[in-house]
Amino acid sequence: MDLVDRAELSRRHSMTPTDFKKLQDLIDNYCSQPIKEVLVELSESGTLKMENCCKNSSAQISYSGYKLLMQKYIETDIPEDLLRNMFQDFFSSSWNFSCKTDGESKETRLATRHPLKPGPKRETLTQFVRRLQDLSKVVLSPRCSSDGDEADYSFGEEHTEMISVKELVCCLSLLEAGSPEDKLEFVFKIYDADGNGFLDAEELEHIVDQMTILANNLEWDVNELRPILQRMIVNMDTNADGKVSLSEWKNAGLTTVPLLALLGMGTSDDGCHKFIMKHFKRPTYCNRCRRLLFGLRKQGLSCIYCKFTVHEQCAELEVLQGCITTYCSRNSTSQEINVHHWVEGNFTSRCSQCSKSITNITGLSGLRCRWCQRTVHDSCRPTVDVECDFGELRCHVLQPFSLCSPNPSCAVDLQIKPVEGVCPLLVLINQKSGGKQGSKLMRVFQYLLNPRQVFDLGKGGPGPGLKFFKEDINFRILCCGGDGTVGWLLEEMDKINFSSRPSVAVLPLGTGNDLARCLGWGGGYRKEDLKEILKLIEKSRTVKMDRWRLDVTTLPDASIDDSVCKHKIPNNIMNNYFSIGIDASIALRFHNMREKHPEKFSSRMRNKLWYFEFGTIETLRSKFRNLQENVEIECDDIPLNIADGMTLECIAVLNISSIYGGSDLWGNDTHRKEDVLGTGYSELSSRMDVLRDFDLAKVEQDLGDEKLEVVGLESCIHLAQVKSGIQRGKRLCQCSKVTIRTKQKFPMQIDGEPWIQGPSQIVITHHNRASMLMSPVHSNG
């Protein structure tokens, strides 16, 4: 392939920022092992043969081996075009780097650029994998292909296009979760081929290339970043021995602020900025050099905690200092007051003192307090009180002087002291919910509140946040996620002995969000002002919500293949609803397809179209017609006669008034008489706690009445009518205990999580009650 062909191929097949975002999402959501462990596992098992027929004897991999490695690493289906574009990017970058420029050799060019010793070292793939095995420190069991034989994927002669395994592993490791220090150390050891603890100029150049490619795909301005990285490499050889040691490499990397931001700053030092690269939609100025940030892509670094903004080249080590203080020392002698934390410019508002406008069109102007959000002119600042009152969100903020540490140098064993009139809000965010909206909400809440009261559920679940606030008897919780996230939180709360169980508000980020709808928080977050949502939480009222336990006992049936019913019940605690039949079958199809092809479920509209398709399939199949003939129901231990006079394809047991993403299956307003099923109630008329058919037409749901509602659906068309609001379900019963026996395998779902269950007995009984926050908008009607 000549130069023109390669250039054209590279132009047609290369990763775009959108492709790179898809790759990042796949790694965040579907990778359970680091890339180094995956490569070692595939190599040890023989799935990837240790063959290398490349002339340069370097560790390289063909497309077939690369594809197998990526499929094992990302444990879901990867779009073929994404795989191909990523491979071509690595192939083009490797080929371009190895070619000569203007008759100058690579070694000569490197030696000219860096005053370090160029010492090219080559290693085979086998040697590279062995080094990774030493780094991973894990014992891995052999794995073979699905047919029992070793798959024949070799790195070989028949493939003319090869990419560097080092560069692939380096790039993917930089995208994985972890601290900047760990990433720097791993990258160093990857390129330290001979294991002597030093890097030379060529190896450092490869690392800079990989970090530049990463930054470019993240839409950074690499024209500013590359000189910074190259200057870092030149200056890191502190002892001038022509080599860079691990300590020199880590020291230089951890003191280069743009590189820290690229690797994901995770600093926990109080008073230090946490920078991210950002694209600004309006004119923005550097808080250090006061010059305008410009560019078509991401223009500068902005602190998540206080909005302090700088150019990449202005982000030197001393700039890290000067951020907010989030806690105080227990032995502090200062008075318990919080002073304003002023940040200059880059906003448009009115002065809180003189009410005149503040603009930043021609340069930095005005001051904004990071805590109370008050804005003032420079000349009006002396008229502002020294003490900060934390503004409109005072009741939610975990104030720094109320958070004490016995060790003034680090945030360990922090203890919360109660403050009169303050009910701090514990914010728990599932960053994977709602199309990655969670990551944006995380940054906004860390700015509006104290960063130490905002927790990522992806890092240890709800436990760390709950234990941190456990001793505070007066706090509330905001759970940002779907119904599954709320259920996860409530389960973790059951494990902690609170002196006073806190109330939970919900910011809906999931797909159905039925519990959030029932509590008045809406069906999904649509970029509303978070300050307004926090104000609503302050005005919300506490309500009790019943929670129910499902005890499932499998009944023996020789005609059922156990392999078909290998799914386990996702959860044995029900918060919203339980159902069996056609709706669960649609949910199961949707769940399986989304697990297999997550890229096809990128929006709520596409999700609804998938539901429509699966519903049409179930309508044509009519697999669950006459479901009542294979299901027996007992309400409060009294049989419910559903086998005569009706045809059902779904039976649902409800705790709340919302199901299927906002449908009112029970119907809490006036209904026609035929929407209520009276058949089978002659046996129940003697029980005072089970309503008769006439009374059943009038009863309404309440999520805290310790009652369950049993409802039936006649067909998939009936289900569609319920979702569109035209019809309601057939009311069967309201009771305190439900027992269901099935005679064959059925799809079932609990709170939207589907599975297949063989013949079994399901007993639903009351478990406990949770304190939830009802939106004041919903409370007022």
PDB file of N, CA, C and O in Angstrom, residues 337-392:
ATOM      1  N   ILE A 337     -17.532  31.017  61.952  1.00  0.00           N
ATOM      2  CA  ILE A 337     -18.207  31.758  60.893  1.00  0.00           C
ATOM      3  C   ILE A 337     -17.556  31.376  59.575  1.00  0.00           C
ATOM      4  O   ILE A 337     -16.406  30.938  59.533  1.00  0.00           O
ATOM      5  N   ASN A 338     -18.320  31.480  58.542  1.00  0.00           N
ATOM      6  CA  ASN A 338     -17.803  31.177  57.217  1.00  0.00           C
ATOM      7  C   ASN A 338     -17.705  32.473  56.432  1.00  0.00           C
ATOM      8  O   ASN A 338     -18.685  33.207  56.304  1.00  0.00           O
ATOM      9  N   VAL A 339     -16.558  32.742  55.902  1.00  0.00           N
ATOM     10  CA  VAL A 339     -16.352  33.960  55.125  1.00  0.00           C
ATOM     11  C   VAL A 339     -16.644  33.673  53.658  1.00  0.00           C
ATOM     12  O   VAL A 339     -16.670  32.525  53.220  1.00  0.00           O
ATOM     13  N   HIS A 340     -16.885  34.715  52.897  1.00  0.00           N
ATOM     14  CA  HIS A 340     -17.140  34.585  51.471  1.00  0.00           C
ATOM     15  C   HIS A 340     -15.895  34.050  50.757  1.00  0.00           C
ATOM     16  O   HIS A 340     -14.759  34.315  51.160  1.00  0.00           O
ATOM     17  N   HIS A 341     -16.136  33.274  49.699  1.00  0.00           N
ATOM     18  CA  HIS A 341     -15.042  32.846  48.822  1.00  0.00           C
ATOM     19  C   HIS A 341     -15.309  33.479  47.453  1.00  0.00           C
ATOM     20  O   HIS A 341     -16.123  33.004  46.667  1.00  0.00           O
ATOM     21  N   TRP A 342     -14.607  34.581  47.178  1.00  0.00           N
ATOM     22  CA  TRP A 342     -14.860  35.356  45.969  1.00  0.00           C
ATOM     23  C   TRP A 342     -14.048  34.825  44.792  1.00  0.00           C
ATOM     24  O   TRP A 342     -12.876  34.501  44.924  1.00  0.00           O
ATOM     25  N   VAL A 343     -14.709  34.730  43.633  1.00  0.00           N
ATOM     26  CA  VAL A 343     -14.049  34.395  42.368  1.00  0.00           C
ATOM     27  C   VAL A 343     -14.380  35.498  41.379  1.00  0.00           C
ATOM     28  O   VAL A 343     -15.546  35.900  41.245  1.00  0.00           O
ATOM     29  N   GLU A 344     -13.369  35.982  40.674  1.00  0.00           N
ATOM     30  CA  GLU A 344     -13.530  37.158  39.834  1.00  0.00           C
ATOM     31  C   GLU A 344     -14.101  36.798  38.461  1.00  0.00           C
ATOM     32  O   GLU A 344     -13.655  35.859  37.801  1.00  0.00           O
ATOM     33  N   GLY A 345     -15.108  37.565  38.052  1.00  0.00           N
ATOM     34  CA  GLY A 345     -15.567  37.607  36.674  1.00  0.00           C
ATOM     35  C   GLY A 345     -16.181  36.360  36.079  1.00  0.00           C
ATOM     36  O   GLY A 345     -16.536  35.407  36.756  1.00  0.00           O
ATOM     37  N   ASN A 346     -16.363  36.439  34.731  1.00  0.00           N
ATOM     38  CA  ASN A 346     -16.923  35.372  33.898  1.00  0.00           C
ATOM     39  C   ASN A 346     -18.376  35.044  34.252  1.00  0.00           C
ATOM     40  O   ASN A 346     -18.786  33.888  34.311  1.00  0.00           O
ATOM     41  N   PHE A 347     -19.175  36.080  34.505  1.00  0.00           N
ATOM     42  CA  PHE A 347     -20.604  35.905  34.706  1.00  0.00           C
ATOM     43  C   PHE A 347     -21.307  37.208  34.325  1.00  0.00           C
ATOM     44  O   PHE A 347     -20.683  38.274  34.233  1.00  0.00           O
ATOM     45  N   THR A 348     -22.589  37.110  34.079  1.00  0.00           N
ATOM     46  CA  THR A 348     -23.424  38.283  33.800  1.00  0.00           C
ATOM     47  C   THR A 348     -24.567  38.289  34.804  1.00  0.00           C
ATOM     48  O   THR A 348     -25.339  37.324  34.865  1.00  0.00           O
ATOM     49  N   SER A 349     -24.655  39.359  35.600  1.00  0.00           N
ATOM     50  CA  SER A 349     -25.671  39.400  36.649  1.00  0.00           C
ATOM     51  C   SER A 349     -25.846  40.843  37.105  1.00  0.00           C
ATOM     52  O   SER A 349     -25.341  41.771  36.460  1.00  0.00           O
ATOM     53  N   ARG A 350     -26.549  41.010  38.211  1.00  0.00           N
ATOM     54  CA  ARG A 350     -26.710  42.316  38.831  1.00  0.00           C
ATOM     55  C   ARG A 350     -26.066  42.317  40.198  1.00  0.00           C
ATOM     56  O   ARG A 350     -26.096  41.311  40.910  1.00  0.00           O
ATOM     57  N   CYS A 351     -25.515  43.426  40.564  1.00  0.00           N
ATOM     58  CA  CYS A 351     -24.858  43.570  41.852  1.00  0.00           C
ATOM     59  C   CYS A 351     -25.901  43.499  42.965  1.00  0.00           C
ATOM     60  O   CYS A 351     -26.951  44.161  42.907  1.00  0.00           O
ATOM     61  N   SER A 352     -25.641  42.664  43.967  1.00  0.00           N
ATOM     62  CA  SER A 352     -26.587  42.513  45.075  1.00  0.00           C
ATOM     63  C   SER A 352     -26.606  43.735  45.972  1.00  0.00           C
ATOM     64  O   SER A 352     -27.522  43.883  46.789  1.00  0.00           O
ATOM     65  N   GLN A 353     -25.638  44.635  45.825  1.00  0.00           N
ATOM     66  CA  GLN A 353     -25.563  45.822  46.675  1.00  0.00           C
ATOM     67  C   GLN A 353     -26.183  47.049  46.012  1.00  0.00           C
ATOM     68  O   GLN A 353     -27.000  47.736  46.616  1.00  0.00           O
ATOM     69  N   CYS A 354     -25.786  47.300  44.749  1.00  0.00           N
ATOM     70  CA  CYS A 354     -26.267  48.514  44.077  1.00  0.00           C
ATOM     71  C   CYS A 354     -27.289  48.231  42.978  1.00  0.00           C
ATOM     72  O   CYS A 354     -27.830  49.174  42.379  1.00  0.00           O
ATOM     73  N   SER A 355     -27.518  46.947  42.671  1.00  0.00           N
ATOM     74  CA  SER A 355     -28.511  46.503  41.677  1.00  0.00           C
ATOM     75  C   SER A 355     -28.172  46.892  40.251  1.00  0.00           C
ATOM     76  O   SER A 355     -28.996  46.709  39.345  1.00  0.00           O
ATOM     77  N   LYS A 356     -26.968  47.384  40.015  1.00  0.00           N
ATOM     78  CA  LYS A 356     -26.545  47.681  38.647  1.00  0.00           C
ATOM     79  C   LYS A 356     -25.964  46.425  38.005  1.00  0.00           C
ATOM     80  O   LYS A 356     -25.500  45.519  38.681  1.00  0.00           O
ATOM     81  N   SER A 357     -25.990  46.378  36.667  1.00  0.00           N
ATOM     82  CA  SER A 357     -25.570  45.188  35.947  1.00  0.00           C
ATOM     83  C   SER A 357     -24.052  45.015  35.999  1.00  0.00           C
ATOM     84  O   SER A 357     -23.298  45.983  36.095  1.00  0.00           O
ATOM     85  N   ILE A 358     -23.638  43.739  35.924  1.00  0.00           N
ATOM     86  CA  ILE A 358     -22.217  43.380  35.865  1.00  0.00           C
ATOM     87  C   ILE A 358     -22.016  42.591  34.581  1.00  0.00           C
ATOM     88  O   ILE A 358     -22.662  41.562  34.367  1.00  0.00           O
ATOM     89  N   THR A 359     -21.136  43.056  33.703  1.00  0.00           N
ATOM     90  CA  THR A 359     -20.864  42.363  32.443  1.00  0.00           C
ATOM     91  C   THR A 359     -19.372  42.079  32.325  1.00  0.00           C
ATOM     92  O   THR A 359     -18.544  42.736  32.950  1.00  0.00           O
ATOM     93  N   ASN A 360     -19.062  41.076  31.515  1.00  0.00           N
ATOM     94  CA  ASN A 360     -17.666  40.686  31.311  1.00  0.00           C
ATOM     95  C   ASN A 360     -17.345  40.615  29.828  1.00  0.00           C
ATOM     96  O   ASN A 360     -16.653  39.714  29.361  1.00  0.00           O
ATOM     97  N   ILE A 361     -17.836  41.572  29.075  1.00  0.00           N
ATOM     98  CA  ILE A 361     -17.650  41.545  27.625  1.00  0.00           C
ATOM     99  C   ILE A 361     -16.215  41.901  27.256  1.00  0.00           C
ATOM    100  O   ILE A 361     -15.597  41.259  26.405  1.00  0.00           O
ATOM    101  N   THR A 362     -15.661  42.885  27.903  1.00  0.00           N
ATOM    102  CA  THR A 362     -14.318  43.352  27.543  1.00  0.00           C
ATOM    103  C   THR A 362     -13.240  42.840  28.483  1.00  0.00           C
ATOM    104  O   THR A 362     -12.061  43.115  28.267  1.00  0.00           O
ATOM    105  N   GLY A 363     -13.595  42.136  29.527  1.00  0.00           N
ATOM    106  CA  GLY A 363     -12.599  41.623  30.460  1.00  0.00           C
ATOM    107  C   GLY A 363     -13.260  41.183  31.751  1.00  0.00           C
ATOM    108  O   GLY A 363     -14.485  41.248  31.909  1.00  0.00           O
ATOM    109  N   LEU A 364     -12.436  40.711  32.681  1.00  0.00           N
ATOM    110  CA  LEU A 364     -12.961  40.269  33.969  1.00  0.00           C
ATOM    111  C   LEU A 364     -13.538  41.447  34.742  1.00  0.00           C
ATOM    112  O   LEU A 364     -12.912  42.502  34.836  1.00  0.00           O
ATOM    113  N   SER A 365     -14.728  41.226  35.292  1.00  0.00           N
ATOM    114  CA  SER A 365     -15.379  42.292  36.050  1.00  0.00           C
ATOM    115  C   SER A 365     -16.297  41.673  37.085  1.00  0.00           C
ATOM    116  O   SER A 365     -16.988  40.698  36.820  1.00  0.00           O
ATOM    117  N   GLY A 366     -16.316  42.248  38.284  1.00  0.00           N
ATOM    118  CA  GLY A 366     -17.208  41.783  39.330  1.00  0.00           C
ATOM    119  C   GLY A 366     -16.690  40.566  40.068  1.00  0.00           C
ATOM    120  O   GLY A 366     -15.696  39.935  39.695  1.00  0.00           O
ATOM    121  N   LEU A 367     -17.361  40.243  41.172  1.00  0.00           N
ATOM    122  CA  LEU A 367     -16.991  39.111  42.017  1.00  0.00           C
ATOM    123  C   LEU A 367     -18.241  38.294  42.342  1.00  0.00           C
ATOM    124  O   LEU A 367     -19.322  38.846  42.537  1.00  0.00           O
ATOM    125  N   ARG A 368     -18.082  36.970  42.410  1.00  0.00           N
ATOM    126  CA  ARG A 368     -19.170  36.086  42.802  1.00  0.00           C
ATOM    127  C   ARG A 368     -18.694  35.208  43.957  1.00  0.00           C
ATOM    128  O   ARG A 368     -17.616  34.617  43.895  1.00  0.00           O
ATOM    129  N   CYS A 369     -19.525  35.120  45.029  1.00  0.00           N
ATOM    130  CA  CYS A 369     -19.202  34.238  46.144  1.00  0.00           C
ATOM    131  C   CYS A 369     -19.605  32.817  45.786  1.00  0.00           C
ATOM    132  O   CYS A 369     -20.758  32.570  45.410  1.00  0.00           O
ATOM    133  N   ARG A 370     -18.683  31.921  45.914  1.00  0.00           N
ATOM    134  CA  ARG A 370     -18.957  30.535  45.549  1.00  0.00           C
ATOM    135  C   ARG A 370     -19.996  29.890  46.478  1.00  0.00           C
ATOM    136  O   ARG A 370     -20.751  29.010  46.061  1.00  0.00           O
ATOM    137  N   TRP A 371     -20.090  30.315  47.729  1.00  0.00           N
ATOM    138  CA  TRP A 371     -21.005  29.699  48.679  1.00  0.00           C
ATOM    139  C   TRP A 371     -22.431  30.245  48.560  1.00  0.00           C
ATOM    140  O   TRP A 371     -23.376  29.495  48.417  1.00  0.00           O
ATOM    141  N   CYS A 372     -22.589  31.547  48.637  1.00  0.00           N
ATOM    142  CA  CYS A 372     -23.935  32.134  48.651  1.00  0.00           C
ATOM    143  C   CYS A 372     -24.387  32.620  47.278  1.00  0.00           C
ATOM    144  O   CYS A 372     -25.526  33.075  47.137  1.00  0.00           O
ATOM    145  N   GLN A 373     -23.513  32.553  46.265  1.00  0.00           N
ATOM    146  CA  GLN A 373     -23.818  32.964  44.884  1.00  0.00           C
ATOM    147  C   GLN A 373     -24.122  34.456  44.763  1.00  0.00           C
ATOM    148  O   GLN A 373     -24.708  34.899  43.766  1.00  0.00           O
ATOM    149  N   ARG A 374     -23.734  35.231  45.769  1.00  0.00           N
ATOM    150  CA  ARG A 374     -23.937  36.678  45.704  1.00  0.00           C
ATOM    151  C   ARG A 374     -22.937  37.286  44.719  1.00  0.00           C
ATOM    152  O   ARG A 374     -21.774  36.896  44.686  1.00  0.00           O
ATOM    153  N   THR A 375     -23.380  38.256  43.903  1.00  0.00           N
ATOM    154  CA  THR A 375     -22.514  38.930  42.933  1.00  0.00           C
ATOM    155  C   THR A 375     -22.433  40.414  43.267  1.00  0.00           C
ATOM    156  O   THR A 375     -23.458  41.050  43.564  1.00  0.00           O
ATOM    157  N   VAL A 376     -21.221  40.960  43.215  1.00  0.00           N
ATOM    158  CA  VAL A 376     -21.015  42.367  43.557  1.00  0.00           C
ATOM    159  C   VAL A 376     -19.957  42.972  42.641  1.00  0.00           C
ATOM    160  O   VAL A 376     -19.133  42.254  42.055  1.00  0.00           O
ATOM    161  N   HIS A 377     -19.997  44.293  42.490  1.00  0.00           N
ATOM    162  CA  HIS A 377     -18.903  45.007  41.839  1.00  0.00           C
ATOM    163  C   HIS A 377     -17.678  45.014  42.752  1.00  0.00           C
ATOM    164  O   HIS A 377     -17.806  44.872  43.978  1.00  0.00           O
ATOM    165  N   ASP A 378     -16.527  45.198  42.176  1.00  0.00           N
ATOM    166  CA  ASP A 378     -15.304  45.317  42.986  1.00  0.00           C
ATOM    167  C   ASP A 378     -15.431  46.468  43.985  1.00  0.00           C
ATOM    168  O   ASP A 378     -15.004  46.348  45.147  1.00  0.00           O
ATOM    169  N   SER A 379     -16.027  47.542  43.531  1.00  0.00           N
ATOM    170  CA  SER A 379     -16.140  48.721  44.397  1.00  0.00           C
ATOM    171  C   SER A 379     -17.181  48.528  45.498  1.00  0.00           C
ATOM    172  O   SER A 379     -17.140  49.214  46.523  1.00  0.00           O
ATOM    173  N   CYS A 380     -18.123  47.587  45.306  1.00  0.00           N
ATOM    174  CA  CYS A 380     -19.174  47.357  46.303  1.00  0.00           C
ATOM    175  C   CYS A 380     -18.789  46.293  47.325  1.00  0.00           C
ATOM    176  O   CYS A 380     -19.518  46.096  48.312  1.00  0.00           O
ATOM    177  N   ARG A 381     -17.700  45.606  47.093  1.00  0.00           N
ATOM    178  CA  ARG A 381     -17.325  44.507  47.983  1.00  0.00           C
ATOM    179  C   ARG A 381     -17.147  44.950  49.437  1.00  0.00           C
ATOM    180  O   ARG A 381     -17.570  44.228  50.360  1.00  0.00           O
ATOM    181  N   PRO A 382     -16.532  46.106  49.726  1.00  0.00           N
ATOM    182  CA  PRO A 382     -16.358  46.506  51.133  1.00  0.00           C
ATOM    183  C   PRO A 382     -17.660  46.670  51.900  1.00  0.00           C
ATOM    184  O   PRO A 382     -17.669  46.621  53.140  1.00  0.00           O
ATOM    185  N   THR A 383     -18.781  46.840  51.197  1.00  0.00           N
ATOM    186  CA  THR A 383     -20.059  47.039  51.882  1.00  0.00           C
ATOM    187  C   THR A 383     -20.742  45.716  52.235  1.00  0.00           C
ATOM    188  O   THR A 383     -21.805  45.719  52.875  1.00  0.00           O
ATOM    189  N   VAL A 384     -20.169  44.600  51.821  1.00  0.00           N
ATOM    190  CA  VAL A 384     -20.774  43.294  52.073  1.00  0.00           C
ATOM    191  C   VAL A 384     -20.314  42.776  53.433  1.00  0.00           C
ATOM    192  O   VAL A 384     -19.147  42.938  53.817  1.00  0.00           O
ATOM    193  N   ASP A 385     -21.215  42.156  54.186  1.00  0.00           N
ATOM    194  CA  ASP A 385     -20.854  41.576  55.478  1.00  0.00           C
ATOM    195  C   ASP A 385     -19.747  40.550  55.309  1.00  0.00           C
ATOM    196  O   ASP A 385     -19.698  39.806  54.324  1.00  0.00           O
ATOM    197  N   VAL A 386     -18.881  40.457  56.308  1.00  0.00           N
ATOM    198  CA  VAL A 386     -17.769  39.507  56.259  1.00  0.00           C
ATOM    199  C   VAL A 386     -18.278  38.064  56.279  1.00  0.00           C
ATOM    200  O   VAL A 386     -17.767  37.201  55.567  1.00  0.00           O
ATOM    201  N   GLU A 387     -19.295  37.811  57.084  1.00  0.00           N
ATOM    202  CA  GLU A 387     -19.800  36.448  57.211  1.00  0.00           C
ATOM    203  C   GLU A 387     -20.719  36.095  56.059  1.00  0.00           C
ATOM    204  O   GLU A 387     -21.596  36.869  55.668  1.00  0.00           O
ATOM    205  N   CYS A 388     -20.551  34.919  55.513  1.00  0.00           N
ATOM    206  CA  CYS A 388     -21.391  34.417  54.423  1.00  0.00           C
ATOM    207  C   CYS A 388     -22.566  33.649  55.011  1.00  0.00           C
ATOM    208  O   CYS A 388     -22.389  32.810  55.900  1.00  0.00           O
ATOM    209  N   ASP A 389     -23.766  33.933  54.512  1.00  0.00           N
ATOM    210  CA  ASP A 389     -24.964  33.274  55.037  1.00  0.00           C
ATOM    211  C   ASP A 389     -25.402  32.080  54.192  1.00  0.00           C
ATOM    212  O   ASP A 389     -26.443  31.487  54.439  1.00  0.00           O
ATOM    213  N   PHE A 390     -24.631  31.717  53.163  1.00  0.00           N
ATOM    214  CA  PHE A 390     -24.876  30.576  52.271  1.00  0.00           C
ATOM    215  C   PHE A 390     -26.107  30.743  51.387  1.00  0.00           C
ATOM    216  O   PHE A 390     -26.497  29.802  50.696  1.00  0.00           O
ATOM    217  N   GLY A 391     -26.699  31.908  51.409  1.00  0.00           N
ATOM    218  CA  GLY A 391     -27.723  32.251  50.436  1.00  0.00           C
ATOM    219  C   GLY A 391     -28.993  31.436  50.516  1.00  0.00           C
ATOM    220  O   GLY A 391     -29.400  30.961  51.578  1.00  0.00           O
ATOM    221  N   GLU A 392     -29.647  31.256  49.360  1.00  0.00           N
ATOM    222  CA  GLU A 392     -30.957  30.611  49.293  1.00  0.00           C
ATOM    223  C   GLU A 392     -30.907  29.119  49.616  1.00  0.00           C
ATOM    224  O   GLU A 392     -31.919  28.531  49.970  1.00  0.00           O
TER     225      GLU A 392
END
